[in-house]
Amino acid sequence: MSTDDHLSLPSSLRLSRYLSLAFVLFVPLLLFGCPSGTSNKPVDERSSSPSASNPSSKGASDFDGERAFEQVRKQVEFGPRPAGSAQLEKLRAYMIDQLKSYGLQVTTDEFRATTPIGQRKMVNVTAELPGESNDVIIISSHYDTKYFKDIKFVGANDGGASTGALLELARVRAANKTKPRLTYWFVFFDGEEAFCFDWDQCHNPNPADPKNPLPDHTYGSRRYVAQLIEKHELPRVRAMILFDMMGFKNLRLGRDDLSTRWLQDIVWQTAKQIGHGGQFIDAPEGVGDDDHAPFLRAGVDALDIIQLSTYGSNDSEYWHTKEDTLDKVSAKSLKIVGDTLLASLPKIEARLANGR
């Protein structure tokens, strides 16, 4: 995490993602089965896992886990998708077509970012669903994959799963004939990943403050917040929810140590109420930094839904390796997260309507 800017956090919360992995909790994974869903559609073997719970009937929504999984597959078929690449350009065009087909208004913000490997074109994508209020809830994901020179990194879970889930969530919300209480922005950030191997290994020049160089990550989300401030629109944003690495077939989502507590409580309590307490667990998840951090620094309540420290098997880590492939992602996990968030949103809207 950059230590120069707007938010003063305890040093323990500024651990890099790689340091946070050193503190993985070595506890057995407790996977609780849930009542099977009502869908009779066949499940692709690659999206099935005996350790991933079936959706609870009482919490089931129109979120289609199989459709979200196919969105992940589509991304993987494009190949590695680092910021500035031709593959990411193709994915972006596909995403925009999908979002427009849902009836959403899509805008893009193209910018040039200075990185350790030179200038890179980056583009943030926003799809808007107007609500009764101009106040905004952002639901987001990064859609780039990490840059590697020596491996083919297709990022099925990081950030294929989150992007696929966000596309499906946008489709479901747009299909609802009832106008939401608040406006929704479905935001796809470019340039979340660092270009150097480690999250905090490299930095970039900061012309405005040469003594405090800029980080080599979260390019898109930092740009997004800066644009909100410049356009005097930051006060409109009442909450920000981030998907990142939340499609693993052995789903185990701990509580990110940076996230706003009331948002976290609503989502985790809702998960328990609809039968997904075995996947949304009351254990810490040390992330250190992510696309929600620039919003937190700007004073926006934000939540990160992420599985980082337990993304792997007993003898192998999948994060930022060539093993982050489609077989690690489950349609059931995607639906569990989608159903949980959709059930949580009315409670989040009510909380915001009643004031912070």
mmCIF file with all atom_site columns, N, CA and C in Angstrom, residues 33-43 52-66 274-276 331-332 335-336 339:
data_model
loop_
_atom_site.group_PDB
_atom_site.id
_atom_site.type_symbol
_atom_site.label_atom_id
_atom_site.label_alt_id
_atom_site.label_comp_id
_atom_site.label_asym_id
_atom_site.label_entity_id
_atom_site.label_seq_id
_atom_site.pdbx_PDB_ins_code
_atom_site.Cartn_x
_atom_site.Cartn_y
_atom_site.Cartn_z
_atom_site.occupancy
_atom_site.B_iso_or_equiv
_atom_site.pdbx_formal_charge
_atom_site.auth_seq_id
_atom_site.auth_comp_id
_atom_site.auth_asym_id
_atom_site.auth_atom_id
_atom_site.pdbx_PDB_model_num
ATOM 1   N N  . GLY A 1 33  ? -22.514 -28.164 3.768   1.00 0.00 ? 33  GLY A N  1
ATOM 2   C CA . GLY A 1 33  ? -23.423 -28.348 2.646   1.00 0.00 ? 33  GLY A CA 1
ATOM 3   C C  . GLY A 1 33  ? -24.677 -27.537 2.861   1.00 0.00 ? 33  GLY A C  1
ATOM 4   N N  . CYS A 1 34  ? -25.254 -27.069 1.783   1.00 0.00 ? 34  CYS A N  1
ATOM 5   C CA . CYS A 1 34  ? -26.489 -26.314 1.843   1.00 0.00 ? 34  CYS A CA 1
ATOM 6   C C  . CYS A 1 34  ? -27.539 -27.034 1.028   1.00 0.00 ? 34  CYS A C  1
ATOM 7   N N  . PRO A 1 35  ? -28.810 -26.743 1.256   1.00 0.00 ? 35  PRO A N  1
ATOM 8   C CA . PRO A 1 35  ? -29.855 -27.375 0.452   1.00 0.00 ? 35  PRO A CA 1
ATOM 9   C C  . PRO A 1 35  ? -29.633 -27.100 -1.018  1.00 0.00 ? 35  PRO A C  1
ATOM 10  N N  . SER A 1 36  ? -29.904 -28.086 -1.843  1.00 0.00 ? 36  SER A N  1
ATOM 11  C CA . SER A 1 36  ? -29.664 -27.918 -3.269  1.00 0.00 ? 36  SER A CA 1
ATOM 12  C C  . SER A 1 36  ? -30.636 -26.926 -3.854  1.00 0.00 ? 36  SER A C  1
ATOM 13  N N  . GLY A 1 37  ? -30.185 -26.224 -4.924  1.00 0.00 ? 37  GLY A N  1
ATOM 14  C CA . GLY A 1 37  ? -31.018 -25.229 -5.571  1.00 0.00 ? 37  GLY A CA 1
ATOM 15  C C  . GLY A 1 37  ? -32.095 -25.896 -6.419  1.00 0.00 ? 37  GLY A C  1
ATOM 16  N N  . THR A 1 38  ? -32.925 -25.086 -7.012  1.00 0.00 ? 38  THR A N  1
ATOM 17  C CA . THR A 1 38  ? -34.058 -25.599 -7.767  1.00 0.00 ? 38  THR A CA 1
ATOM 18  C C  . THR A 1 38  ? -33.766 -25.753 -9.245  1.00 0.00 ? 38  THR A C  1
ATOM 19  N N  . SER A 1 39  ? -32.590 -25.324 -9.680  1.00 0.00 ? 39  SER A N  1
ATOM 20  C CA . SER A 1 39  ? -32.269 -25.399 -11.095 1.00 0.00 ? 39  SER A CA 1
ATOM 21  C C  . SER A 1 39  ? -32.025 -26.831 -11.519 1.00 0.00 ? 39  SER A C  1
ATOM 22  N N  . ASN A 1 40  ? -32.561 -27.217 -12.699 1.00 0.00 ? 40  ASN A N  1
ATOM 23  C CA . ASN A 1 40  ? -32.348 -28.551 -13.241 1.00 0.00 ? 40  ASN A CA 1
ATOM 24  C C  . ASN A 1 40  ? -31.331 -28.549 -14.365 1.00 0.00 ? 40  ASN A C  1
ATOM 25  N N  . LYS A 1 41  ? -30.646 -27.424 -14.576 1.00 0.00 ? 41  LYS A N  1
ATOM 26  C CA . LYS A 1 41  ? -29.697 -27.340 -15.666 1.00 0.00 ? 41  LYS A CA 1
ATOM 27  C C  . LYS A 1 41  ? -28.465 -28.173 -15.359 1.00 0.00 ? 41  LYS A C  1
ATOM 28  N N  . PRO A 1 42  ? -27.884 -28.845 -16.370 1.00 0.00 ? 42  PRO A N  1
ATOM 29  C CA . PRO A 1 42  ? -26.659 -29.605 -16.123 1.00 0.00 ? 42  PRO A CA 1
ATOM 30  C C  . PRO A 1 42  ? -25.529 -28.678 -15.753 1.00 0.00 ? 42  PRO A C  1
ATOM 31  N N  . VAL A 1 43  ? -24.639 -29.166 -14.934 1.00 0.00 ? 43  VAL A N  1
ATOM 32  C CA . VAL A 1 43  ? -23.491 -28.392 -14.481 1.00 0.00 ? 43  VAL A CA 1
ATOM 33  C C  . VAL A 1 43  ? -22.243 -28.926 -15.148 1.00 0.00 ? 43  VAL A C  1
ATOM 34  N N  . ALA A 1 52  ? -18.034 -27.331 -2.893  1.00 0.00 ? 52  ALA A N  1
ATOM 35  C CA . ALA A 1 52  ? -18.745 -26.063 -3.100  1.00 0.00 ? 52  ALA A CA 1
ATOM 36  C C  . ALA A 1 52  ? -20.221 -26.304 -2.874  1.00 0.00 ? 52  ALA A C  1
ATOM 37  N N  . SER A 1 53  ? -20.828 -25.512 -2.003  1.00 0.00 ? 53  SER A N  1
ATOM 38  C CA . SER A 1 53  ? -22.216 -25.729 -1.619  1.00 0.00 ? 53  SER A CA 1
ATOM 39  C C  . SER A 1 53  ? -23.163 -25.391 -2.745  1.00 0.00 ? 53  SER A C  1
ATOM 40  N N  . ASN A 1 54  ? -24.273 -26.131 -2.832  1.00 0.00 ? 54  ASN A N  1
ATOM 41  C CA . ASN A 1 54  ? -25.348 -25.762 -3.730  1.00 0.00 ? 54  ASN A CA 1
ATOM 42  C C  . ASN A 1 54  ? -26.059 -24.537 -3.179  1.00 0.00 ? 54  ASN A C  1
ATOM 43  N N  . PRO A 1 55  ? -26.638 -23.708 -4.057  1.00 0.00 ? 55  PRO A N  1
ATOM 44  C CA . PRO A 1 55  ? -27.330 -22.518 -3.575  1.00 0.00 ? 55  PRO A CA 1
ATOM 45  C C  . PRO A 1 55  ? -28.503 -22.886 -2.666  1.00 0.00 ? 55  PRO A C  1
ATOM 46  N N  . SER A 1 56  ? -28.691 -22.122 -1.633  1.00 0.00 ? 56  SER A N  1
ATOM 47  C CA . SER A 1 56  ? -29.823 -22.315 -0.737  1.00 0.00 ? 56  SER A CA 1
ATOM 48  C C  . SER A 1 56  ? -31.100 -21.865 -1.419  1.00 0.00 ? 56  SER A C  1
ATOM 49  N N  . SER A 1 57  ? -32.170 -22.667 -1.301  1.00 0.00 ? 57  SER A N  1
ATOM 50  C CA . SER A 1 57  ? -33.425 -22.315 -1.967  1.00 0.00 ? 57  SER A CA 1
ATOM 51  C C  . SER A 1 57  ? -33.984 -21.008 -1.431  1.00 0.00 ? 57  SER A C  1
ATOM 52  N N  . LYS A 1 58  ? -33.816 -20.755 -0.126  1.00 0.00 ? 58  LYS A N  1
ATOM 53  C CA . LYS A 1 58  ? -34.376 -19.524 0.431   1.00 0.00 ? 58  LYS A CA 1
ATOM 54  C C  . LYS A 1 58  ? -33.570 -18.296 0.043   1.00 0.00 ? 58  LYS A C  1
ATOM 55  N N  . GLY A 1 59  ? -32.323 -18.489 -0.400  1.00 0.00 ? 59  GLY A N  1
ATOM 56  C CA . GLY A 1 59  ? -31.498 -17.344 -0.782  1.00 0.00 ? 59  GLY A CA 1
ATOM 57  C C  . GLY A 1 59  ? -31.281 -17.249 -2.277  1.00 0.00 ? 59  GLY A C  1
ATOM 58  N N  . ALA A 1 60  ? -31.882 -18.183 -3.039  1.00 0.00 ? 60  ALA A N  1
ATOM 59  C CA . ALA A 1 60  ? -31.646 -18.196 -4.474  1.00 0.00 ? 60  ALA A CA 1
ATOM 60  C C  . ALA A 1 60  ? -32.241 -16.949 -5.132  1.00 0.00 ? 60  ALA A C  1
ATOM 61  N N  . SER A 1 61  ? -31.528 -16.441 -6.125  1.00 0.00 ? 61  SER A N  1
ATOM 62  C CA . SER A 1 61  ? -31.975 -15.266 -6.868  1.00 0.00 ? 61  SER A CA 1
ATOM 63  C C  . SER A 1 61  ? -31.926 -15.604 -8.348  1.00 0.00 ? 61  SER A C  1
ATOM 64  N N  . ASP A 1 62  ? -32.125 -14.592 -9.179  1.00 0.00 ? 62  ASP A N  1
ATOM 65  C CA . ASP A 1 62  ? -32.031 -14.793 -10.624 1.00 0.00 ? 62  ASP A CA 1
ATOM 66  C C  . ASP A 1 62  ? -30.588 -14.827 -11.106 1.00 0.00 ? 62  ASP A C  1
ATOM 67  N N  . PHE A 1 63  ? -29.641 -14.666 -10.189 1.00 0.00 ? 63  PHE A N  1
ATOM 68  C CA . PHE A 1 63  ? -28.221 -14.750 -10.553 1.00 0.00 ? 63  PHE A CA 1
ATOM 69  C C  . PHE A 1 63  ? -27.938 -16.172 -11.036 1.00 0.00 ? 63  PHE A C  1
ATOM 70  N N  . ASP A 1 64  ? -27.441 -16.299 -12.260 1.00 0.00 ? 64  ASP A N  1
ATOM 71  C CA . ASP A 1 64  ? -27.195 -17.593 -12.892 1.00 0.00 ? 64  ASP A CA 1
ATOM 72  C C  . ASP A 1 64  ? -25.703 -17.921 -12.794 1.00 0.00 ? 64  ASP A C  1
ATOM 73  N N  . GLY A 1 65  ? -25.364 -18.855 -11.911 1.00 0.00 ? 65  GLY A N  1
ATOM 74  C CA . GLY A 1 65  ? -23.965 -19.215 -11.722 1.00 0.00 ? 65  GLY A CA 1
ATOM 75  C C  . GLY A 1 65  ? -23.337 -19.794 -12.968 1.00 0.00 ? 65  GLY A C  1
ATOM 76  N N  . GLU A 1 66  ? -24.102 -20.583 -13.734 1.00 0.00 ? 66  GLU A N  1
ATOM 77  C CA . GLU A 1 66  ? -23.582 -21.160 -14.965 1.00 0.00 ? 66  GLU A CA 1
ATOM 78  C C  . GLU A 1 66  ? -23.291 -20.073 -16.001 1.00 0.00 ? 66  GLU A C  1
ATOM 79  N N  . ILE A 1 274 ? -29.071 -17.027 4.695   1.00 0.00 ? 274 ILE A N  1
ATOM 80  C CA . ILE A 1 274 ? -29.532 -17.758 3.514   1.00 0.00 ? 274 ILE A CA 1
ATOM 81  C C  . ILE A 1 274 ? -28.755 -19.049 3.289   1.00 0.00 ? 274 ILE A C  1
ATOM 82  N N  . GLY A 1 275 ? -27.991 -19.465 4.289   1.00 0.00 ? 275 GLY A N  1
ATOM 83  C CA . GLY A 1 275 ? -27.365 -20.779 4.238   1.00 0.00 ? 275 GLY A CA 1
ATOM 84  C C  . GLY A 1 275 ? -25.945 -20.837 3.734   1.00 0.00 ? 275 GLY A C  1
ATOM 85  N N  . HIS A 1 276 ? -25.243 -19.695 3.703   1.00 0.00 ? 276 HIS A N  1
ATOM 86  C CA . HIS A 1 276 ? -23.881 -19.680 3.182   1.00 0.00 ? 276 HIS A CA 1
ATOM 87  C C  . HIS A 1 276 ? -22.844 -19.277 4.236   1.00 0.00 ? 276 HIS A C  1
ATOM 88  N N  . ALA A 1 331 ? -19.080 -22.615 -10.749 1.00 0.00 ? 331 ALA A N  1
ATOM 89  C CA . ALA A 1 331 ? -20.337 -21.901 -10.947 1.00 0.00 ? 331 ALA A CA 1
ATOM 90  C C  . ALA A 1 331 ? -21.110 -21.792 -9.640  1.00 0.00 ? 331 ALA A C  1
ATOM 91  N N  . LYS A 1 332 ? -20.994 -22.802 -8.786  1.00 0.00 ? 332 LYS A N  1
ATOM 92  C CA . LYS A 1 332 ? -21.687 -22.778 -7.496  1.00 0.00 ? 332 LYS A CA 1
ATOM 93  C C  . LYS A 1 332 ? -21.142 -21.664 -6.609  1.00 0.00 ? 332 LYS A C  1
ATOM 94  N N  . LYS A 1 335 ? -22.400 -18.342 -7.830  1.00 0.00 ? 335 LYS A N  1
ATOM 95  C CA . LYS A 1 335 ? -23.798 -18.115 -7.463  1.00 0.00 ? 335 LYS A CA 1
ATOM 96  C C  . LYS A 1 335 ? -23.952 -17.815 -5.979  1.00 0.00 ? 335 LYS A C  1
ATOM 97  N N  . ILE A 1 336 ? -23.180 -18.475 -5.142  1.00 0.00 ? 336 ILE A N  1
ATOM 98  C CA . ILE A 1 336 ? -23.248 -18.197 -3.699  1.00 0.00 ? 336 ILE A CA 1
ATOM 99  C C  . ILE A 1 336 ? -22.946 -16.726 -3.439  1.00 0.00 ? 336 ILE A C  1
ATOM 100 N N  . ASP A 1 339 ? -25.845 -14.522 -5.109  1.00 0.00 ? 339 ASP A N  1
ATOM 101 C CA . ASP A 1 339 ? -27.079 -14.568 -4.323  1.00 0.00 ? 339 ASP A CA 1
ATOM 102 C C  . ASP A 1 339 ? -26.937 -13.775 -3.025  1.00 0.00 ? 339 ASP A C  1
#
